[in-house]
Amino acid sequence: MVMRRVYQCLFFDLDKTLWDAERNTFETLAWLLDKYHLSEKIQAKDFYLIFDKNNDAVWEEYIAGTTTKEELRLKRFVKTLSYFGVDDVSLASAFSSDFTVFCPSMPHVLEGVHETLEYLRSRYVLCILTNGFADVQKRKLESSKLDQYFMKIFASDQTGYTKPDARMFHYAVTSLRMKKDVVLMIGDDEKVDIEGAYRYGIDQVYLDVRNIPPPVTPTYHIHNISQLKDFL
C-alpha cells in the first residue's frame, strides 16, 4: 500500500491526458482532406490512422534529438500523403501550415477534465509539463478553456529538454523551487511521463487509457482523470 504523501505541485501532461488529441486531430484532418479536395479519394479515418503512426514516429525522432521542430511538422504529412499516393511536398507543406493553425484551436477535452481540475486548483499548484511546443500548447489550453487552471507551462522548446530526460523534470522542479517529494507527475505515456518521472525520483500517476502495462510500477494507476479526486 502506497504511503500517501502531502503534495504541493501537480505536473500534468497535456495531449491525451487532458486535451483530447485523438478527436481534435481527427476532426482537423477531416477538414483538411475536404479543403484540399481529397475527401473522395481518402477516408478520414484511414488518413488519421496512418498520420497517427507517422506522427508518433517523428515525435520519437524529435525526443531523440535527430529531427527538428520544423522537420517534424512537415515530415509527418509528407509521409502520410505519400502513403496514399500523393507525393507532393508543396501540398504537404500546406497541410502542415493549416494543421498547426487549426488543430490547436479545437476545444475538446477528455471526460471529467474540467471538473477534476476545478477540484484540484485550490489545493495544489498546477503546471503543464509537455514535449509539445509552447506556442501551440498555449493555444490548445486557451481554446479548451484549460488555461485558467495552470500557473505555468514547461514546454520542450523553451526548456531545451524533452521528457523522459531527467533534465526536463529537474528544470521544472527547480524553477518552482520545489522539492521532489512534494511533486506529482500525471500523464498517459507509460515511458515518457511515467518512467521519466520515476527515474528522476518524483511520484507518478499513470493515466492508463490504452491498457498498456508501464515499464515501472507507478505510484498510482488510474483509468479516468476523475479518479484523481479519490486520493488528492
PDB file of C-alpha atoms in Angstrom:
ATOM      1  CA  MET A   1       0.000   0.000   0.000  1.00  0.00           C
ATOM      2  CA  VAL A   2       1.355   3.430  -1.006  1.00  0.00           C
ATOM      3  CA  MET A   3       2.071   5.816   1.875  1.00  0.00           C
ATOM      4  CA  ARG A   4       0.212   8.960   0.960  1.00  0.00           C
ATOM      5  CA  ARG A   5       2.431  11.998   0.602  1.00  0.00           C
ATOM      6  CA  VAL A   6       1.403  15.592   1.006  1.00  0.00           C
ATOM      7  CA  TYR A   7       1.889  17.042  -2.456  1.00  0.00           C
ATOM      8  CA  GLN A   8       2.131  20.727  -3.252  1.00  0.00           C
ATOM      9  CA  CYS A   9       2.535  20.707  -7.029  1.00  0.00           C
ATOM     10  CA  LEU A  10       0.979  18.598  -9.782  1.00  0.00           C
ATOM     11  CA  PHE A  11       2.612  18.314 -13.211  1.00  0.00           C
ATOM     12  CA  PHE A  12       0.199  17.384 -15.987  1.00  0.00           C
ATOM     13  CA  ASP A  13       0.968  16.177 -19.470  1.00  0.00           C
ATOM     14  CA  LEU A  14      -1.405  17.863 -21.941  1.00  0.00           C
ATOM     15  CA  ASP A  15      -2.054  15.813 -25.079  1.00  0.00           C
ATOM     16  CA  LYS A  16      -4.135  12.666 -24.475  1.00  0.00           C
ATOM     17  CA  THR A  17      -4.087  13.362 -20.732  1.00  0.00           C
ATOM     18  CA  LEU A  18      -6.285  16.469 -20.667  1.00  0.00           C
ATOM     19  CA  TRP A  19      -6.709  17.710 -24.243  1.00  0.00           C
ATOM     20  CA  ASP A  20      -8.475  15.168 -26.478  1.00  0.00           C
ATOM     21  CA  ALA A  21      -5.738  14.882 -29.093  1.00  0.00           C
ATOM     22  CA  GLU A  22      -7.383  11.990 -30.920  1.00  0.00           C
ATOM     23  CA  ARG A  23     -10.713  13.711 -31.513  1.00  0.00           C
ATOM     24  CA  ASN A  24      -9.212  17.126 -32.194  1.00  0.00           C
ATOM     25  CA  THR A  25      -6.684  15.693 -34.644  1.00  0.00           C
ATOM     26  CA  PHE A  26      -9.258  13.559 -36.455  1.00  0.00           C
ATOM     27  CA  GLU A  27     -11.628  16.484 -36.950  1.00  0.00           C
ATOM     28  CA  THR A  28      -8.782  18.679 -38.198  1.00  0.00           C
ATOM     29  CA  LEU A  29      -7.558  16.068 -40.674  1.00  0.00           C
ATOM     30  CA  ALA A  30     -11.094  15.518 -41.988  1.00  0.00           C
ATOM     31  CA  TRP A  31     -11.357  19.269 -42.565  1.00  0.00           C
ATOM     32  CA  LEU A  32      -8.002  19.327 -44.380  1.00  0.00           C
ATOM     33  CA  LEU A  33      -8.969  16.464 -46.695  1.00  0.00           C
ATOM     34  CA  ASP A  34     -12.142  18.311 -47.584  1.00  0.00           C
ATOM     35  CA  LYS A  35     -10.369  21.657 -48.064  1.00  0.00           C
ATOM     36  CA  TYR A  36      -7.819  20.176 -50.467  1.00  0.00           C
ATOM     37  CA  HIS A  37     -10.396  18.066 -52.331  1.00  0.00           C
ATOM     38  CA  LEU A  38      -9.034  14.713 -51.200  1.00  0.00           C
ATOM     39  CA  SER A  39     -12.006  13.527 -49.142  1.00  0.00           C
ATOM     40  CA  GLU A  40     -13.455  11.476 -52.005  1.00  0.00           C
ATOM     41  CA  LYS A  41     -10.136   9.711 -52.568  1.00  0.00           C
ATOM     42  CA  ILE A  42      -9.046   9.231 -48.949  1.00  0.00           C
ATOM     43  CA  GLN A  43     -11.267   8.316 -46.000  1.00  0.00           C
ATOM     44  CA  ALA A  44     -10.626  10.493 -42.950  1.00  0.00           C
ATOM     45  CA  LYS A  45     -10.458   7.513 -40.588  1.00  0.00           C
ATOM     46  CA  ASP A  46      -7.794   5.840 -42.760  1.00  0.00           C
ATOM     47  CA  PHE A  47      -5.801   9.045 -43.074  1.00  0.00           C
ATOM     48  CA  TYR A  48      -5.942   9.569 -39.314  1.00  0.00           C
ATOM     49  CA  LEU A  49      -4.619   6.077 -38.545  1.00  0.00           C
ATOM     50  CA  ILE A  50      -1.609   6.465 -40.837  1.00  0.00           C
ATOM     51  CA  PHE A  51      -0.961  10.030 -39.702  1.00  0.00           C
ATOM     52  CA  ASP A  52      -1.075   8.936 -36.055  1.00  0.00           C
ATOM     53  CA  LYS A  53       1.622   6.298 -36.673  1.00  0.00           C
ATOM     54  CA  ASN A  54       3.816   8.706 -38.616  1.00  0.00           C
ATOM     55  CA  ASN A  55       3.301  11.444 -36.055  1.00  0.00           C
ATOM     56  CA  ASP A  56       4.378   9.140 -33.221  1.00  0.00           C
ATOM     57  CA  ALA A  57       7.454   8.094 -35.213  1.00  0.00           C
ATOM     58  CA  VAL A  58       8.655  11.628 -35.938  1.00  0.00           C
ATOM     59  CA  TRP A  59       7.977  12.700 -32.354  1.00  0.00           C
ATOM     60  CA  GLU A  60      10.271   9.878 -31.228  1.00  0.00           C
ATOM     61  CA  GLU A  61      12.910  11.314 -33.558  1.00  0.00           C
ATOM     62  CA  TYR A  62      12.384  14.757 -32.050  1.00  0.00           C
ATOM     63  CA  ILE A  63      12.698  13.402 -28.494  1.00  0.00           C
ATOM     64  CA  ALA A  64      15.887  11.595 -29.531  1.00  0.00           C
ATOM     65  CA  GLY A  65      17.237  14.841 -30.973  1.00  0.00           C
ATOM     66  CA  THR A  66      17.501  13.542 -34.547  1.00  0.00           C
ATOM     67  CA  THR A  67      14.934  15.861 -36.121  1.00  0.00           C
ATOM     68  CA  THR A  68      13.947  19.490 -35.628  1.00  0.00           C
ATOM     69  CA  LYS A  69      10.629  21.114 -34.792  1.00  0.00           C
ATOM     70  CA  GLU A  70      10.229  22.330 -38.391  1.00  0.00           C
ATOM     71  CA  GLU A  71      11.185  18.960 -39.893  1.00  0.00           C
ATOM     72  CA  LEU A  72       8.738  17.175 -37.595  1.00  0.00           C
ATOM     73  CA  ARG A  73       5.818  19.319 -38.682  1.00  0.00           C
ATOM     74  CA  LEU A  74       6.421  18.733 -42.384  1.00  0.00           C
ATOM     75  CA  LYS A  75       7.698  15.160 -42.379  1.00  0.00           C
ATOM     76  CA  ARG A  76       4.578  13.635 -40.802  1.00  0.00           C
ATOM     77  CA  PHE A  77       2.440  14.981 -43.667  1.00  0.00           C
ATOM     78  CA  VAL A  78       4.930  14.123 -46.414  1.00  0.00           C
ATOM     79  CA  LYS A  79       4.967  10.512 -45.204  1.00  0.00           C
ATOM     80  CA  THR A  80       1.206  10.274 -44.710  1.00  0.00           C
ATOM     81  CA  LEU A  81       0.237  11.774 -48.062  1.00  0.00           C
ATOM     82  CA  SER A  82       2.855   9.615 -49.778  1.00  0.00           C
ATOM     83  CA  TYR A  83       1.272   6.505 -48.245  1.00  0.00           C
ATOM     84  CA  PHE A  84      -1.921   7.383 -50.102  1.00  0.00           C
ATOM     85  CA  GLY A  85      -0.074   8.001 -53.363  1.00  0.00           C
ATOM     86  CA  VAL A  86       0.110  11.788 -53.078  1.00  0.00           C
ATOM     87  CA  ASP A  87       3.770  12.731 -53.477  1.00  0.00           C
ATOM     88  CA  ASP A  88       3.538  16.496 -53.290  1.00  0.00           C
ATOM     89  CA  VAL A  89       5.797  18.362 -50.867  1.00  0.00           C
ATOM     90  CA  SER A  90       4.019  21.668 -51.532  1.00  0.00           C
ATOM     91  CA  LEU A  91       0.692  20.122 -50.578  1.00  0.00           C
ATOM     92  CA  ALA A  92       2.265  18.528 -47.503  1.00  0.00           C
ATOM     93  CA  SER A  93       3.580  21.952 -46.530  1.00  0.00           C
ATOM     94  CA  ALA A  94       0.094  23.449 -46.907  1.00  0.00           C
ATOM     95  CA  PHE A  95      -1.368  20.643 -44.769  1.00  0.00           C
ATOM     96  CA  SER A  96       1.316  21.282 -42.161  1.00  0.00           C
ATOM     97  CA  SER A  97       0.721  25.032 -42.033  1.00  0.00           C
ATOM     98  CA  ASP A  98      -3.047  24.690 -41.764  1.00  0.00           C
ATOM     99  CA  PHE A  99      -2.806  21.909 -39.196  1.00  0.00           C
ATOM    100  CA  THR A 100      -0.501  23.979 -36.982  1.00  0.00           C
ATOM    101  CA  VAL A 101      -3.022  26.823 -37.022  1.00  0.00           C
ATOM    102  CA  PHE A 102      -6.321  24.949 -36.926  1.00  0.00           C
ATOM    103  CA  CYS A 103      -5.744  21.907 -34.689  1.00  0.00           C
ATOM    104  CA  PRO A 104      -4.716  23.868 -31.564  1.00  0.00           C
ATOM    105  CA  SER A 105      -7.955  25.842 -31.839  1.00  0.00           C
ATOM    106  CA  MET A 106     -10.019  22.697 -31.290  1.00  0.00           C
ATOM    107  CA  PRO A 107     -11.748  22.703 -27.880  1.00  0.00           C
ATOM    108  CA  HIS A 108     -12.360  19.065 -26.978  1.00  0.00           C
ATOM    109  CA  VAL A 109     -11.036  17.694 -23.691  1.00  0.00           C
ATOM    110  CA  LEU A 110     -11.297  14.232 -22.176  1.00  0.00           C
ATOM    111  CA  GLU A 111     -14.175  13.246 -19.927  1.00  0.00           C
ATOM    112  CA  GLY A 112     -14.075  14.711 -16.427  1.00  0.00           C
ATOM    113  CA  VAL A 113     -11.148  17.056 -17.054  1.00  0.00           C
ATOM    114  CA  HIS A 114     -12.751  20.396 -16.181  1.00  0.00           C
ATOM    115  CA  GLU A 115     -14.482  19.053 -13.083  1.00  0.00           C
ATOM    116  CA  THR A 116     -11.284  17.437 -11.822  1.00  0.00           C
ATOM    117  CA  LEU A 117      -9.092  20.481 -12.420  1.00  0.00           C
ATOM    118  CA  GLU A 118     -11.670  22.724 -10.767  1.00  0.00           C
ATOM    119  CA  TYR A 119     -11.472  20.467  -7.704  1.00  0.00           C
ATOM    120  CA  LEU A 120      -7.648  20.469  -7.679  1.00  0.00           C
ATOM    121  CA  ARG A 121      -6.936  24.129  -8.465  1.00  0.00           C
ATOM    122  CA  SER A 122      -7.475  25.394  -4.905  1.00  0.00           C
ATOM    123  CA  ARG A 123      -5.487  22.562  -3.353  1.00  0.00           C
ATOM    124  CA  TYR A 124      -2.296  22.429  -5.443  1.00  0.00           C
ATOM    125  CA  VAL A 125      -0.056  24.383  -7.778  1.00  0.00           C
ATOM    126  CA  LEU A 126      -0.931  23.037 -11.233  1.00  0.00           C
ATOM    127  CA  CYS A 127       1.563  23.106 -14.112  1.00  0.00           C
ATOM    128  CA  ILE A 128       1.806  21.654 -17.614  1.00  0.00           C
ATOM    129  CA  LEU A 129       4.913  19.608 -18.470  1.00  0.00           C
ATOM    130  CA  THR A 130       4.857  18.889 -22.198  1.00  0.00           C
ATOM    131  CA  ASN A 131       7.077  17.802 -25.055  1.00  0.00           C
ATOM    132  CA  GLY A 132       4.877  19.931 -27.294  1.00  0.00           C
ATOM    133  CA  PHE A 133       5.823  23.383 -28.477  1.00  0.00           C
ATOM    134  CA  ALA A 134       4.975  26.347 -26.257  1.00  0.00           C
ATOM    135  CA  ASP A 135       3.075  28.444 -28.810  1.00  0.00           C
ATOM    136  CA  VAL A 136       0.888  25.514 -29.864  1.00  0.00           C
ATOM    137  CA  GLN A 137       0.262  24.222 -26.354  1.00  0.00           C
ATOM    138  CA  LYS A 138      -0.763  27.657 -25.100  1.00  0.00           C
ATOM    139  CA  ARG A 139      -3.356  27.896 -27.875  1.00  0.00           C
ATOM    140  CA  LYS A 140      -4.688  24.448 -27.009  1.00  0.00           C
ATOM    141  CA  LEU A 141      -5.094  25.481 -23.386  1.00  0.00           C
ATOM    142  CA  GLU A 142      -6.863  28.689 -24.355  1.00  0.00           C
ATOM    143  CA  SER A 143      -9.225  27.110 -26.898  1.00  0.00           C
ATOM    144  CA  SER A 144     -10.233  24.366 -24.466  1.00  0.00           C
ATOM    145  CA  LYS A 145     -10.518  26.823 -21.545  1.00  0.00           C
ATOM    146  CA  LEU A 146      -7.895  24.885 -19.598  1.00  0.00           C
ATOM    147  CA  ASP A 147      -5.541  27.848 -19.270  1.00  0.00           C
ATOM    148  CA  GLN A 148      -7.438  29.129 -16.226  1.00  0.00           C
ATOM    149  CA  TYR A 149      -6.197  26.228 -14.095  1.00  0.00           C
ATOM    150  CA  PHE A 150      -2.447  26.337 -14.689  1.00  0.00           C
ATOM    151  CA  MET A 151       0.201  28.557 -13.163  1.00  0.00           C
ATOM    152  CA  LYS A 152       2.950  27.693 -15.652  1.00  0.00           C
ATOM    153  CA  ILE A 153       3.705  25.730 -18.818  1.00  0.00           C
ATOM    154  CA  PHE A 154       7.018  23.934 -19.215  1.00  0.00           C
ATOM    155  CA  ALA A 155       7.410  23.118 -22.931  1.00  0.00           C
ATOM    156  CA  SER A 156      10.289  21.302 -24.600  1.00  0.00           C
ATOM    157  CA  ASP A 157      11.281  24.102 -26.956  1.00  0.00           C
ATOM    158  CA  GLN A 158      11.538  26.534 -24.036  1.00  0.00           C
ATOM    159  CA  THR A 159      13.346  24.300 -21.546  1.00  0.00           C
ATOM    160  CA  GLY A 160      15.714  22.766 -24.102  1.00  0.00           C
ATOM    161  CA  TYR A 161      14.856  19.259 -22.901  1.00  0.00           C
ATOM    162  CA  THR A 162      12.205  16.620 -23.563  1.00  0.00           C
ATOM    163  CA  LYS A 163      10.604  14.005 -21.350  1.00  0.00           C
ATOM    164  CA  PRO A 164      11.735  11.364 -20.350  1.00  0.00           C
ATOM    165  CA  ASP A 165      15.065  13.183 -19.928  1.00  0.00           C
ATOM    166  CA  ALA A 166      15.547  13.799 -16.210  1.00  0.00           C
ATOM    167  CA  ARG A 167      16.724  17.317 -17.024  1.00  0.00           C
ATOM    168  CA  MET A 168      13.215  18.233 -18.181  1.00  0.00           C
ATOM    169  CA  PHE A 169      11.759  17.287 -14.804  1.00  0.00           C
ATOM    170  CA  HIS A 170      14.661  18.879 -12.940  1.00  0.00           C
ATOM    171  CA  TYR A 171      14.223  22.141 -14.850  1.00  0.00           C
ATOM    172  CA  ALA A 172      10.573  22.361 -13.847  1.00  0.00           C
ATOM    173  CA  VAL A 173      11.067  21.338 -10.217  1.00  0.00           C
ATOM    174  CA  THR A 174      13.942  23.735  -9.630  1.00  0.00           C
ATOM    175  CA  SER A 175      12.217  26.591 -11.485  1.00  0.00           C
ATOM    176  CA  LEU A 176       9.374  26.323  -8.983  1.00  0.00           C
ATOM    177  CA  ARG A 177      11.795  25.942  -6.065  1.00  0.00           C
ATOM    178  CA  MET A 178      10.056  22.754  -5.059  1.00  0.00           C
ATOM    179  CA  LYS A 179      11.414  19.561  -3.560  1.00  0.00           C
ATOM    180  CA  LYS A 180      10.944  16.280  -5.385  1.00  0.00           C
ATOM    181  CA  ASP A 181       8.846  14.709  -2.654  1.00  0.00           C
ATOM    182  CA  VAL A 182       6.057  17.286  -2.964  1.00  0.00           C
ATOM    183  CA  VAL A 183       5.706  16.985  -6.758  1.00  0.00           C
ATOM    184  CA  LEU A 184       3.471  14.510  -8.624  1.00  0.00           C
ATOM    185  CA  MET A 185       3.571  13.803 -12.391  1.00  0.00           C
ATOM    186  CA  ILE A 186       0.308  12.852 -14.140  1.00  0.00           C
ATOM    187  CA  GLY A 187       0.350  11.530 -17.691  1.00  0.00           C
ATOM    188  CA  ASP A 188      -0.820   8.943 -20.195  1.00  0.00           C
ATOM    189  CA  ASP A 189       2.527   7.920 -21.708  1.00  0.00           C
ATOM    190  CA  GLU A 190       3.988   4.953 -19.906  1.00  0.00           C
ATOM    191  CA  LYS A 191       7.568   5.749 -20.939  1.00  0.00           C
ATOM    192  CA  VAL A 192       7.780   9.498 -21.460  1.00  0.00           C
ATOM    193  CA  ASP A 193       5.687  10.556 -18.454  1.00  0.00           C
ATOM    194  CA  ILE A 194       5.773   7.665 -16.022  1.00  0.00           C
ATOM    195  CA  GLU A 195       9.182   6.069 -16.470  1.00  0.00           C
ATOM    196  CA  GLY A 196      10.724   9.507 -16.928  1.00  0.00           C
ATOM    197  CA  ALA A 197       9.306  10.800 -13.645  1.00  0.00           C
ATOM    198  CA  TYR A 198      10.160   7.522 -11.894  1.00  0.00           C
ATOM    199  CA  ARG A 199      13.803   7.689 -12.999  1.00  0.00           C
ATOM    200  CA  TYR A 200      14.049  11.304 -11.893  1.00  0.00           C
ATOM    201  CA  GLY A 201      12.612  10.445  -8.495  1.00  0.00           C
ATOM    202  CA  ILE A 202       9.170  12.009  -8.323  1.00  0.00           C
ATOM    203  CA  ASP A 203       5.881  10.200  -7.796  1.00  0.00           C
ATOM    204  CA  GLN A 204       3.678   9.449 -10.778  1.00  0.00           C
ATOM    205  CA  VAL A 205       0.054   8.869 -11.729  1.00  0.00           C
ATOM    206  CA  TYR A 206      -0.319   6.669 -14.791  1.00  0.00           C
ATOM    207  CA  LEU A 207      -3.493   7.541 -16.691  1.00  0.00           C
ATOM    208  CA  ASP A 208      -3.892   4.206 -18.436  1.00  0.00           C
ATOM    209  CA  VAL A 209      -6.311   4.822 -21.293  1.00  0.00           C
ATOM    210  CA  ARG A 210      -4.832   2.222 -23.679  1.00  0.00           C
ATOM    211  CA  ASN A 211      -4.330  -0.719 -21.297  1.00  0.00           C
ATOM    212  CA  ILE A 212      -0.563  -0.735 -21.855  1.00  0.00           C
ATOM    213  CA  PRO A 213       1.493  -2.014 -18.897  1.00  0.00           C
ATOM    214  CA  PRO A 214       4.079   0.575 -17.798  1.00  0.00           C
ATOM    215  CA  PRO A 215       7.780  -0.416 -17.688  1.00  0.00           C
ATOM    216  CA  VAL A 216       7.894   0.554 -13.996  1.00  0.00           C
ATOM    217  CA  THR A 217       5.330   0.287 -11.220  1.00  0.00           C
ATOM    218  CA  PRO A 218       3.694   3.723 -10.961  1.00  0.00           C
ATOM    219  CA  THR A 219       2.866   5.324  -7.638  1.00  0.00           C
ATOM    220  CA  TYR A 220      -0.789   5.484  -8.689  1.00  0.00           C
ATOM    221  CA  HIS A 221      -2.591   3.787 -11.575  1.00  0.00           C
ATOM    222  CA  ILE A 222      -5.897   5.187 -12.860  1.00  0.00           C
ATOM    223  CA  HIS A 223      -8.099   4.816 -15.938  1.00  0.00           C
ATOM    224  CA  ASN A 224     -10.033   8.085 -15.783  1.00  0.00           C
ATOM    225  CA  ILE A 225      -8.787  11.531 -14.810  1.00  0.00           C
ATOM    226  CA  SER A 226     -11.694  11.882 -12.350  1.00  0.00           C
ATOM    227  CA  GLN A 227     -10.085   9.200 -10.170  1.00  0.00           C
ATOM    228  CA  LEU A 228      -7.508  11.767  -9.048  1.00  0.00           C
ATOM    229  CA  LYS A 229     -10.126  13.076  -6.640  1.00  0.00           C
ATOM    230  CA  ASP A 230     -10.070   9.735  -4.830  1.00  0.00           C
ATOM    231  CA  PHE A 231      -6.608  10.349  -3.382  1.00  0.00           C
ATOM    232  CA  LEU A 232      -5.749  14.019  -3.919  1.00  0.00           C
TER     233      LEU A 232
END
